[in-house]
C-alpha atoms as one frame of an Amber mdcrd trajectory, in Angstrom:
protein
 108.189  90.584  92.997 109.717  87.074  93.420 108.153  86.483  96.246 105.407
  84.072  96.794 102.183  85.635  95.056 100.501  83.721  97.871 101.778  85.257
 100.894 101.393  88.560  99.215  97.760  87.790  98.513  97.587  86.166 102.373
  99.041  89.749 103.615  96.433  91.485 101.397  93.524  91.806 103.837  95.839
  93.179 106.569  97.297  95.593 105.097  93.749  96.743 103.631  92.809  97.096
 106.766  95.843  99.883 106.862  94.870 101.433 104.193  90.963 101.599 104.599
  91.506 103.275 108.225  94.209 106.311 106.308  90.899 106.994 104.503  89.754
 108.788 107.313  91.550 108.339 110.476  95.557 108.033 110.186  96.855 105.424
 112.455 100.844 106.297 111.957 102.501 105.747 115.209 105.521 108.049 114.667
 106.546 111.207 115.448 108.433 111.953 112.312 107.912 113.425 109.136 104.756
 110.951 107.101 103.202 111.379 103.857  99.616 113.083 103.979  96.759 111.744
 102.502  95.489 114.162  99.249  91.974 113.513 100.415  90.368 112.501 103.306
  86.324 111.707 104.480  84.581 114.873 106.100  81.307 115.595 107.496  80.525
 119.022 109.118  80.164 118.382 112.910  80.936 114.938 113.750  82.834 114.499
 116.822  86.264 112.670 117.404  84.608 109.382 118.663  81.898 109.327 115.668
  84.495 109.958 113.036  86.535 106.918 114.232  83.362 104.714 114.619  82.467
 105.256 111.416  85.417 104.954 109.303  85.734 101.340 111.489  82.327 100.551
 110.422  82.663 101.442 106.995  86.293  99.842 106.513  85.123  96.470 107.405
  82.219  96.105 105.738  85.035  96.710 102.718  86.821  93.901 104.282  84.089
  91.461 104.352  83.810  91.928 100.271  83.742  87.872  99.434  86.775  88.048
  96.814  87.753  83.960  97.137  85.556  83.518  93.700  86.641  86.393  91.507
  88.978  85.646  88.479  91.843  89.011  89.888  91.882  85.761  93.366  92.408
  82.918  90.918  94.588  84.344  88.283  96.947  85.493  91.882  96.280  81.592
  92.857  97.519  80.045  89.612 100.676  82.173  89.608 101.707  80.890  93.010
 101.392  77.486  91.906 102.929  77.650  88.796 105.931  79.621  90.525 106.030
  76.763  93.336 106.411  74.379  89.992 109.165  76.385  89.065 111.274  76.140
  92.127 110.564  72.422  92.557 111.500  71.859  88.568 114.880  74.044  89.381
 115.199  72.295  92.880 115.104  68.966  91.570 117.471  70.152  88.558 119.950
  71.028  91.108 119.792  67.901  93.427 120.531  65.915  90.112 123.574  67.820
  89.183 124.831  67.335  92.530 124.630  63.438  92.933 128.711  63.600  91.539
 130.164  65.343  94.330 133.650  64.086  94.637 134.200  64.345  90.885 137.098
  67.378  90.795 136.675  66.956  86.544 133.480  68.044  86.854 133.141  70.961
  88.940 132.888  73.574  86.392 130.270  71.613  84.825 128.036  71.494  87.819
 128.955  75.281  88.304 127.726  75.768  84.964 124.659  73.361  85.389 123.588
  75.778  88.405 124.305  78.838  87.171 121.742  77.535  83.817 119.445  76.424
  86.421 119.202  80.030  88.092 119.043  81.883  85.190 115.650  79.415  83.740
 114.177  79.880  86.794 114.291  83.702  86.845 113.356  83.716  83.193 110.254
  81.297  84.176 109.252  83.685  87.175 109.520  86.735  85.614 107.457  85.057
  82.972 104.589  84.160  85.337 104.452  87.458  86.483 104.091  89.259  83.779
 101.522  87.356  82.634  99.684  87.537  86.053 100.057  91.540  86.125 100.055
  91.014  89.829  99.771  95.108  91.027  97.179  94.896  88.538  95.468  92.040
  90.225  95.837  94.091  93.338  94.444  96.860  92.028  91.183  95.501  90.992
  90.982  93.961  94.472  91.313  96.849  96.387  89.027  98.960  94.082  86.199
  96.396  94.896  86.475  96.999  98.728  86.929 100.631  98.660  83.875 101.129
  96.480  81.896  99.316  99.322  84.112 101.651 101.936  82.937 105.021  99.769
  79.371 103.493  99.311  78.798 103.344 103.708  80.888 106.948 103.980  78.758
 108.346 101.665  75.585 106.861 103.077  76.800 108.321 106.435  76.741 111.494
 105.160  80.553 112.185 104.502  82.051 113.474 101.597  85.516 113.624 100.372
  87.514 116.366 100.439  91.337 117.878  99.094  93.413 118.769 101.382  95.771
 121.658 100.696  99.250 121.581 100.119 100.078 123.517 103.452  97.704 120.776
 105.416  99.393 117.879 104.018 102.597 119.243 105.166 101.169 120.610 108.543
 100.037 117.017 108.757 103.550 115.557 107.499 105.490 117.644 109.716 103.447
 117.624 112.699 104.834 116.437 116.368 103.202 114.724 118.926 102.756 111.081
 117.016  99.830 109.054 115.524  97.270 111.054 118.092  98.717 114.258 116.936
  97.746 113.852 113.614  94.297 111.834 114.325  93.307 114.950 115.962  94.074
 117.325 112.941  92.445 115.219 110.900  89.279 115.361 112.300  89.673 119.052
 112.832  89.862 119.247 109.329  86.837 116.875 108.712  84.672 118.247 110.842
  85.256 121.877 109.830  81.887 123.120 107.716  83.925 125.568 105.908  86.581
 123.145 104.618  84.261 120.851 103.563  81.850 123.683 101.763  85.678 125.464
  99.889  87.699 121.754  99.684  84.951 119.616  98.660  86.363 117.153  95.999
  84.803 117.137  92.590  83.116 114.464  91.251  84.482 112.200  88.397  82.611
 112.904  84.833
């Protein structure tokens, strides 16, 4: 969390674009053991090239969501600036306490100065965080984008469904790498009996 809310927020879109694809096609690239999605996109029939297409399609239309304007961008926005303000406040402290170098009588006091310095900052940053609520921020982002991802899948004819504890750890366990389990997936999705038994329930 003390890094820049800013380069967090700049890394947001990419690694949406992560998570939108797990939705429906798993793009893991290793051969060892990876943590299953609970649910995953299904529609009875559609073939391996279709299933990819579409979970494309419908993950960047949730990527072109136009979030520049919303209040979770701009509260992430002000935090960055005001924790930029904080490390040129405790920069400047420093450089201050440092113009009498050569002074042996007043090492400890610079020691002290710094360590005063450090512990204001932290206090500030944690400060500006908690007030931000960046995951929360985050959150809310994401949320925005996947309801335009579920809104296409769902127009596309797809519905979600839970996958079992023994498929997630089929899935988690499998060999064979990224295509092993892109396959399985889609096995799974296209299957008309797991969707009709594994269907997820709506929300209330």
């Amino acid at each position: 969390m003390n890094h820049r809310l800013r380069n967090r927020a700049g890394s947001l879109n990419l690694r949406l674009l992560a998570c939108v694809t797990v939705l429906a096609v798993p793009v893991t690239g290793v051969s060892a053991k990876v943590s299953a999605p609970s649910t995953i996109w299904a529609k009875a029939g559609v073939g391996r090239e279709q299933f990819s297409a579409d979970a494309l399609e419908c993950g960047m239309q949730g990527l072109a969501v136009n979030i520049d304007n919303t209040e979770e961008v701009k509260t992430l926005a002000r935090a960055s600036e005001q924790l930029e303000a904080i490390d040129a406040s405790a920069m400047a402290a420093l450089t201050d306490g440092s113009s009498q170098f050569g002074r042996p009588d007043l090492d400890s006091v610079r020691v002290q100065n710094g360590l005063d310095v450090a512990a204001r900052k932290a206090a500030d940053q944690q400060t500006v965080i908690a007030t931000a609520q960046p995951e929360q921020q985050y959150a809310r982002i994401k949320e925005m984008m996947f309801t335009v991802v579920r809104k296409c899948m769902l127009k596309l004819g797809y519905n979600k469904i839970v996958l079992t504890a023994d498929q997630r750890n089929e899935y988690s366990s499998m060999k064979g790498g990224a295509d092993a389990r892109r396959n399985y997936i889609h096995q799974l999705a296209s299957d008309p009996q797991v969707l009709e038994t594994q269907r997820e329930t709506p929300a209330p």
